[in-house]
Amino acid sequence: MKTQILLLSCLLFSGTLQAQDYLKEVLQRMEGIQTACYLDSLESWEPGDTLPLFTATCLTQEYRNPQDTTIGACFVQWKSTDKKQFKTGYDGQVYAVSYPEDKTIVLDDFTARRLPFRPVAPPFFQYTESILRYILETTDSITKEVRETGKTYYIKLAIHEENQIEFFGKAFRMPVPPPEFYVEPISVYEIWIDKPTGLPYKVRREMSHDISVHVCLNPHFNPTGLKDFNLYDYFPRDYEIKRKGEASARRQPSLEGKPAPGWTLRDADGNSFSLDQVRSRVVLLNLTGIGCGACHASIPFLRTLKDRFPPADFELIAIETWGRPLHSIRNYIARNQINYRFLEGSKGIVNDYRTGGAAPYFFLLDEHRIVRKVFYGYSLENSGREIAQAIEELLQL
């Protein structure tokens, strides 16, 4: 049964102004924003951690675009306030991402991977507007809380549906994941609204697998709108432009049949460990990423795999390649009851093992540390069986 609950103690801010009416006023005010330029301060958290995975601040310029049926906006972002380091952008047709280390711009026209939505993170004001609109219009089972705190109005939305809800312009129901990935399907969104301006300035999103916080700083508004916006004008002139499908097609050749690149890395306690220290006949290297869904789904299989073979025959080593700090690695190990060696990776590992930063990868090494098999990705149906079979076949040689 669909239910909506508005906490009774929070119905009134002051006098007779009702929360529902106030949210409508905020939404109307936001609908009048044509162009906004601001600093977007982002923090991303792994649930259960006490410190963020990473923090970043970028300069954002967003434009209301009613012609775009995806997120209803166009935007461009820079890594620096002087607008010299282009980061990302979206013009209603393509999503562009900059890779300064390769001097490359990768364009996603959303044909390489068909989804019911375009995986574009909307800019701050369009994002918070879509959440507020959902609060006012949805018939989903939700709990919403609105209260006054000092110079701020605070809104908390908890969505109680079988699917997690993400906002890509509109509210989208995400596919129900395997139980190995999500613990609870609840989706929680919190918005802070500044009383003097009547506009949001902070939003927090919490899922069972990820927490993120965006703070909008020093916004400036322009009523002129989208006129003359051309995303390509913001690309660095000396960067190569590739389509997303082209970038995937140019992936480096496999390491199969070649010696595994050596490495010395840190474990969760900060101690050094190298490939040369492994004494087992066969080694499975799992290049993974904290925050990667498929990587997370593979953990139950890997836990059983660790206990399946004697240490003299087999060693399993995971290497985090998404740049997560040691405190996040320690939290990840504890939360997921990881019983195998888990190391902090580096850009050198990504380059040497030719993953391009994608995950998960599994490299099966023989006793001479030659790469005998490479597996990319993980599916509950086939991957575990295929990896275990390859290990057994290699041990029988």
Coordinates of C-alpha atoms in Angstrom, one line a residue:
M1 CA 0.0 0.0 0.0
K2 CA 1.3 3.4 -1.0
T3 CA 1.7 5.7 2.0
Q4 CA 3.0 9.2 2.6
I5 CA 3.7 10.5 6.0
L6 CA 4.5 14.2 6.9
L7 CA 5.7 14.4 10.5
L8 CA 2.9 16.2 12.3
S9 CA 5.3 18.1 14.6
C10 CA 6.8 19.7 11.6
L11 CA 3.7 20.9 9.7
L12 CA 4.2 24.5 10.6
F13 CA 7.3 26.7 10.4
S14 CA 5.7 29.7 12.0
G15 CA 2.3 31.2 12.1
T16 CA 0.0 29.3 9.7
L17 CA 2.5 28.7 6.9
Q18 CA 2.3 25.0 6.0
A19 CA 5.3 23.0 4.9
Q20 CA 3.6 21.8 1.7
D21 CA 2.8 25.4 0.6
Y22 CA 6.3 26.5 1.4
L23 CA 7.9 23.8 -0.7
K24 CA 5.6 24.9 -3.6
E25 CA 6.9 28.4 -3.2
V26 CA 10.5 27.2 -3.3
L27 CA 9.8 25.2 -6.4
Q28 CA 8.3 28.1 -8.2
R29 CA 11.3 30.3 -7.2
M30 CA 13.6 27.7 -8.6
E31 CA 11.7 27.4 -11.9
G32 CA 12.6 31.1 -12.5
I33 CA 16.3 30.3 -12.5
Q34 CA 17.6 30.4 -16.1
T35 CA 21.4 30.4 -15.5
A36 CA 23.4 29.8 -12.3
C37 CA 27.1 29.9 -11.7
Y38 CA 28.5 28.6 -8.4
L39 CA 31.1 26.5 -6.7
D40 CA 30.0 22.9 -6.1
S41 CA 31.7 21.3 -3.1
L42 CA 31.3 17.5 -3.1
E43 CA 32.1 14.9 -0.5
S44 CA 31.6 11.2 -1.1
W45 CA 31.4 8.6 1.7
E46 CA 31.5 4.9 2.0
P47 CA 28.7 3.9 4.5
G48 CA 30.2 3.1 7.9
D49 CA 33.3 5.2 7.3
T50 CA 34.2 8.2 9.5
L51 CA 36.1 10.1 6.7
P52 CA 35.1 10.8 3.1
L53 CA 36.3 8.8 0.2
F54 CA 37.2 12.0 -1.6
T55 CA 36.4 15.7 -1.7
A56 CA 36.3 18.0 -4.7
T57 CA 35.2 21.5 -5.6
C58 CA 34.4 22.6 -9.1
L59 CA 33.1 25.7 -10.8
T60 CA 29.7 24.9 -12.4
Q61 CA 27.6 26.9 -14.8
E62 CA 24.2 25.4 -15.4
Y63 CA 21.4 26.5 -17.8
R64 CA 17.7 25.6 -17.7
N65 CA 16.9 23.8 -21.0
P66 CA 13.2 22.9 -21.3
Q67 CA 14.0 21.2 -24.7
D68 CA 16.1 18.5 -22.9
T69 CA 13.7 15.8 -21.7
T70 CA 16.5 14.1 -19.7
I71 CA 17.6 16.4 -16.9
G72 CA 16.1 19.7 -18.2
A73 CA 19.4 21.4 -18.1
C74 CA 22.8 21.9 -19.9
F75 CA 25.9 22.6 -17.9
V76 CA 29.7 22.9 -17.9
Q77 CA 32.1 22.3 -15.0
W78 CA 35.7 23.3 -14.5
K79 CA 38.3 22.0 -12.0
S80 CA 39.5 25.5 -11.4
T81 CA 37.8 28.9 -10.8
D82 CA 39.7 30.5 -13.7
K83 CA 37.8 28.2 -16.1
K84 CA 41.1 26.8 -17.5
Q85 CA 40.6 23.2 -16.6
F86 CA 37.5 21.8 -18.2
K87 CA 36.0 18.8 -16.3
T88 CA 32.6 17.7 -17.6
G89 CA 29.7 19.1 -19.6
Y90 CA 26.3 18.2 -21.1
D91 CA 24.5 19.9 -24.0
G92 CA 21.4 17.8 -24.3
Q93 CA 23.0 15.6 -26.9
V94 CA 26.3 14.4 -25.5
Y95 CA 28.0 14.1 -22.1
A96 CA 31.7 15.1 -22.2
V97 CA 34.4 14.1 -19.7
S98 CA 38.0 15.4 -19.7
Y99 CA 41.0 13.1 -19.1
P100 CA 43.9 15.5 -18.6
E101 CA 46.5 12.8 -18.2
D102 CA 45.7 11.6 -21.8
K103 CA 44.7 15.0 -23.1
T104 CA 41.4 13.5 -24.2
I105 CA 37.8 14.4 -24.2
V106 CA 35.4 11.4 -24.3
L107 CA 31.9 12.1 -25.6
D108 CA 29.0 9.8 -24.5
D109 CA 26.1 10.0 -26.9
F110 CA 24.3 7.3 -24.9
T111 CA 24.3 4.7 -27.8
A112 CA 27.1 2.6 -26.5
R113 CA 25.1 1.4 -23.5
R114 CA 21.3 1.5 -23.7
L115 CA 19.6 2.5 -20.4
P116 CA 16.1 3.7 -19.6
F117 CA 17.8 7.0 -18.5
R118 CA 20.9 9.0 -19.4
P119 CA 23.5 8.5 -16.6
V120 CA 24.2 12.2 -16.3
A121 CA 24.5 13.7 -12.8
P122 CA 22.3 16.8 -13.0
P123 CA 23.7 20.2 -11.8
F124 CA 22.8 21.4 -8.3
F125 CA 19.7 23.4 -8.9
Q126 CA 18.1 21.1 -11.4
Y127 CA 18.9 18.1 -9.1
T128 CA 17.3 19.7 -6.0
E129 CA 14.4 20.9 -8.1
S130 CA 13.6 17.4 -9.3
I131 CA 13.7 16.0 -5.7
L132 CA 11.3 18.7 -4.4
R133 CA 9.0 18.1 -7.4
Y134 CA 9.0 14.4 -6.5
I135 CA 8.1 15.2 -2.9
L136 CA 5.1 17.2 -3.9
E137 CA 3.8 14.9 -6.7
T138 CA 4.7 11.3 -5.9
T139 CA 2.3 8.6 -4.9
D140 CA 5.2 6.4 -3.7
S141 CA 5.6 5.2 -0.2
I142 CA 7.6 8.0 1.5
T143 CA 8.3 9.6 4.8
K144 CA 9.1 13.3 4.7
E145 CA 10.2 15.6 7.4
V146 CA 10.3 19.4 7.3
R147 CA 11.6 21.6 10.1
E148 CA 13.0 25.0 10.8
T149 CA 16.6 25.2 12.2
G150 CA 18.0 28.7 12.7
K151 CA 18.4 30.4 9.3
T152 CA 17.6 27.2 7.4
Y153 CA 14.6 25.0 6.5
Y154 CA 15.5 21.3 6.5
I155 CA 13.7 18.7 4.4
K156 CA 14.3 15.0 4.7
L157 CA 12.8 12.5 2.3
A158 CA 13.0 8.7 2.9
I159 CA 11.6 6.5 0.0
H160 CA 10.3 3.1 1.0
E161 CA 10.0 1.2 -2.3
E162 CA 11.4 -2.1 -3.5
N163 CA 13.7 -0.2 -5.9
Q164 CA 16.1 2.5 -5.0
I165 CA 15.2 5.9 -6.5
E166 CA 17.8 8.0 -8.3
F167 CA 17.2 11.4 -9.9
F168 CA 18.4 11.8 -13.4
G169 CA 16.1 14.8 -14.1
K170 CA 13.1 12.6 -13.3
A171 CA 12.9 10.0 -10.6
F172 CA 14.0 6.6 -11.9
R173 CA 13.6 3.2 -10.3
M174 CA 16.9 1.4 -10.3
P175 CA 17.0 -2.3 -11.1
V176 CA 16.6 -4.5 -8.1
P177 CA 20.2 -5.7 -7.4
P178 CA 21.4 -9.0 -6.1
P179 CA 21.3 -9.3 -2.3
E180 CA 25.1 -9.4 -2.3
F181 CA 25.2 -5.7 -3.3
Y182 CA 22.5 -3.8 -1.4
V183 CA 21.4 -4.4 2.1
E184 CA 18.4 -2.1 2.1
P185 CA 16.6 -0.5 -0.9
I186 CA 15.8 2.6 1.1
S187 CA 16.7 6.0 -0.5
V188 CA 17.2 9.0 1.6
Y189 CA 17.5 12.6 0.4
E190 CA 18.1 15.7 2.6
I191 CA 17.9 19.3 1.4
W192 CA 18.8 22.5 3.3
I193 CA 17.1 25.7 2.1
D194 CA 18.4 29.2 3.0
K195 CA 15.7 31.3 4.5
P196 CA 16.8 34.7 3.1
T197 CA 17.0 33.5 -0.5
G198 CA 14.4 30.7 -0.3
L199 CA 16.7 28.5 -2.4
P200 CA 18.5 25.2 -1.6
Y201 CA 22.2 25.4 -0.8
K202 CA 23.0 21.8 0.3
V203 CA 21.8 18.3 -0.6
R204 CA 22.7 14.9 0.9
R205 CA 21.9 11.6 -0.8
E206 CA 22.3 8.3 1.2
M207 CA 22.0 4.8 -0.2
S208 CA 23.1 1.5 1.3
H209 CA 26.2 1.6 -0.9
D210 CA 27.1 5.3 -1.2
I211 CA 26.6 8.6 0.5
S212 CA 27.2 12.0 -1.2
V213 CA 26.9 15.6 -0.1
H214 CA 26.8 18.7 -2.5
V215 CA 27.1 22.2 -1.2
C216 CA 26.4 25.2 -3.5
L217 CA 28.7 28.1 -2.7
N218 CA 28.4 31.7 -3.9
P219 CA 25.7 31.3 -6.5
H220 CA 25.2 34.0 -9.2
F221 CA 22.1 34.1 -11.3
N222 CA 21.5 35.4 -14.8
P223 CA 18.1 35.7 -16.5
T224 CA 19.4 35.4 -20.0
G225 CA 19.2 31.7 -20.2
L226 CA 20.7 29.2 -22.7
K227 CA 21.4 31.6 -25.5
D228 CA 24.7 30.9 -27.5
F229 CA 25.7 27.9 -25.3
N230 CA 28.0 25.6 -27.2
L231 CA 29.7 22.8 -25.2
Y232 CA 32.5 22.4 -27.7
D233 CA 33.7 25.9 -27.1
Y234 CA 34.9 24.9 -23.7
F235 CA 37.1 22.0 -24.8
P236 CA 40.9 22.5 -24.6
R237 CA 42.1 23.0 -28.2
D238 CA 45.0 20.5 -27.8
Y239 CA 42.8 17.7 -26.6
E240 CA 41.8 14.7 -28.8
I241 CA 38.0 14.1 -28.9
K242 CA 36.8 10.5 -28.8
R243 CA 33.4 8.8 -28.7
K244 CA 32.8 6.5 -25.8
G245 CA 32.5 3.5 -28.1
E246 CA 35.8 4.4 -29.8
A247 CA 37.6 4.7 -26.4
S248 CA 36.4 1.2 -25.4
A249 CA 37.4 -0.3 -28.8
R250 CA 41.0 1.0 -28.4
R251 CA 41.6 -0.8 -25.1
Q252 CA 45.1 -2.0 -24.8
P253 CA 45.8 -5.7 -25.7
S254 CA 45.5 -8.4 -23.1
L255 CA 48.4 -9.4 -20.9
E256 CA 47.6 -13.1 -21.4
G257 CA 50.8 -15.1 -22.0
K258 CA 53.0 -12.2 -20.7
P259 CA 54.8 -11.9 -17.3
A260 CA 52.7 -10.2 -14.7
P261 CA 54.1 -6.7 -13.9
G262 CA 55.7 -6.6 -10.5
W263 CA 54.6 -4.2 -7.7
T264 CA 55.1 -3.3 -4.1
L265 CA 52.0 -1.9 -2.4
R266 CA 50.6 -1.1 1.0
D267 CA 48.0 -3.2 2.9
A268 CA 45.2 -1.7 5.1
D269 CA 47.7 -1.4 8.0
G270 CA 50.2 0.6 5.9
N271 CA 52.7 -2.4 5.6
S272 CA 54.4 -3.0 2.3
F273 CA 53.8 -6.2 0.3
S274 CA 55.1 -7.2 -3.1
L275 CA 54.2 -9.8 -5.7
D276 CA 57.6 -11.3 -5.2
Q277 CA 56.6 -12.2 -1.6
V278 CA 53.9 -14.6 -2.7
R279 CA 54.9 -18.2 -2.4
S280 CA 51.7 -19.9 -3.6
R281 CA 51.8 -21.8 -7.0
V282 CA 48.8 -19.9 -8.4
V283 CA 47.8 -16.3 -7.8
L284 CA 44.5 -14.6 -8.6
L285 CA 44.9 -10.8 -8.7
N286 CA 41.6 -8.9 -8.4
L287 CA 41.9 -5.3 -9.6
T288 CA 38.8 -3.7 -7.9
G289 CA 37.3 -0.4 -7.0
I290 CA 35.5 0.6 -3.8
G291 CA 32.1 1.9 -5.1
C292 CA 32.0 -0.5 -8.0
G293 CA 28.8 -2.6 -7.9
A294 CA 30.1 -5.6 -9.8
C295 CA 33.2 -5.6 -7.6
H296 CA 31.0 -5.6 -4.5
A297 CA 28.9 -8.4 -5.9
S298 CA 32.0 -10.6 -6.4
I299 CA 33.0 -10.5 -2.7
P300 CA 30.9 -13.4 -1.4
F301 CA 32.4 -15.7 -4.2
L302 CA 35.9 -14.5 -3.4
R303 CA 35.5 -15.2 0.3
T304 CA 34.6 -18.8 -0.5
L305 CA 37.4 -19.0 -3.1
K306 CA 40.0 -18.1 -0.5
D307 CA 39.1 -21.1 1.7
R308 CA 38.7 -23.5 -1.3
F309 CA 42.4 -24.1 -2.0
P310 CA 45.4 -24.7 0.3
P311 CA 47.7 -21.6 0.8
A312 CA 50.6 -23.5 -0.8
D313 CA 48.5 -23.9 -4.0
F314 CA 46.6 -20.6 -4.2
E315 CA 46.7 -17.0 -3.1
L316 CA 44.0 -14.4 -3.7
I317 CA 45.0 -10.7 -3.7
A318 CA 42.7 -7.7 -4.3
I319 CA 44.1 -4.3 -5.3
E320 CA 42.0 -1.2 -5.0
T321 CA 42.5 0.9 -8.2
W322 CA 40.0 3.7 -7.7
G323 CA 42.3 5.9 -5.5
R324 CA 40.5 5.2 -2.2
P325 CA 42.5 6.1 0.9
L326 CA 43.6 3.5 3.5
H327 CA 40.8 4.4 6.0
S328 CA 38.2 3.6 3.4
I329 CA 40.0 0.4 2.5
R330 CA 39.9 -0.6 6.2
N331 CA 36.2 0.2 6.5
Y332 CA 35.5 -1.7 3.3
I333 CA 37.3 -4.8 4.5
A334 CA 35.5 -4.7 7.9
R335 CA 32.0 -4.1 6.4
N336 CA 32.3 -6.9 3.9
Q337 CA 34.2 -9.4 6.1
I338 CA 37.0 -9.7 3.5
N339 CA 39.2 -12.6 4.4
Y340 CA 41.9 -12.2 1.7
R341 CA 44.7 -9.8 1.2
F342 CA 43.5 -6.3 0.1
L343 CA 46.0 -3.7 -1.0
E344 CA 46.0 0.0 -1.9
G345 CA 46.7 0.4 -5.6
S346 CA 48.2 3.1 -7.7
K347 CA 48.1 4.7 -11.2
G348 CA 51.1 2.5 -12.0
I349 CA 49.1 -0.6 -11.4
V350 CA 46.3 0.6 -13.7
N351 CA 48.7 1.4 -16.4
D352 CA 50.8 -1.8 -16.1
Y353 CA 47.8 -4.1 -16.0
R354 CA 46.1 -2.1 -18.8
T355 CA 42.7 -1.8 -17.2
G356 CA 42.1 1.9 -18.0
G357 CA 40.7 2.2 -14.5
A358 CA 37.8 -0.2 -15.2
A359 CA 36.9 -2.8 -12.7
P360 CA 36.7 -5.6 -11.8
Y361 CA 39.5 -7.4 -13.5
F362 CA 40.8 -10.8 -12.5
F363 CA 44.4 -11.9 -13.6
L364 CA 45.2 -15.5 -13.1
L365 CA 49.0 -16.1 -12.7
D366 CA 50.9 -19.4 -12.8
E367 CA 53.9 -20.4 -10.7
H368 CA 56.2 -18.5 -13.0
R369 CA 53.9 -15.4 -12.7
I370 CA 52.9 -15.6 -16.3
V371 CA 49.3 -14.3 -16.9
R372 CA 47.4 -17.3 -18.0
K373 CA 43.8 -15.9 -18.0
V374 CA 42.2 -12.4 -17.8
F375 CA 38.6 -12.0 -16.8
Y376 CA 36.8 -8.7 -17.0
G377 CA 33.6 -7.9 -15.1
Y378 CA 31.6 -10.1 -12.8
S379 CA 28.2 -11.8 -13.3
L380 CA 26.5 -13.9 -10.6
E381 CA 25.6 -16.5 -13.2
N382 CA 28.9 -17.3 -14.8
S383 CA 32.0 -15.5 -13.5
G384 CA 32.6 -17.4 -10.3
R385 CA 32.3 -20.8 -12.0
E386 CA 34.6 -19.8 -14.9
I387 CA 37.2 -18.4 -12.5
A388 CA 37.2 -21.4 -10.2
Q389 CA 37.4 -23.8 -13.1
A390 CA 40.4 -21.9 -14.6
I391 CA 42.2 -22.1 -11.2
E392 CA 41.6 -25.8 -10.9
E393 CA 42.8 -26.5 -14.4
L394 CA 46.0 -24.5 -13.8
L395 CA 46.7 -26.4 -10.6
Q396 CA 46.4 -29.7 -12.4
L397 CA 49.2 -28.8 -14.9

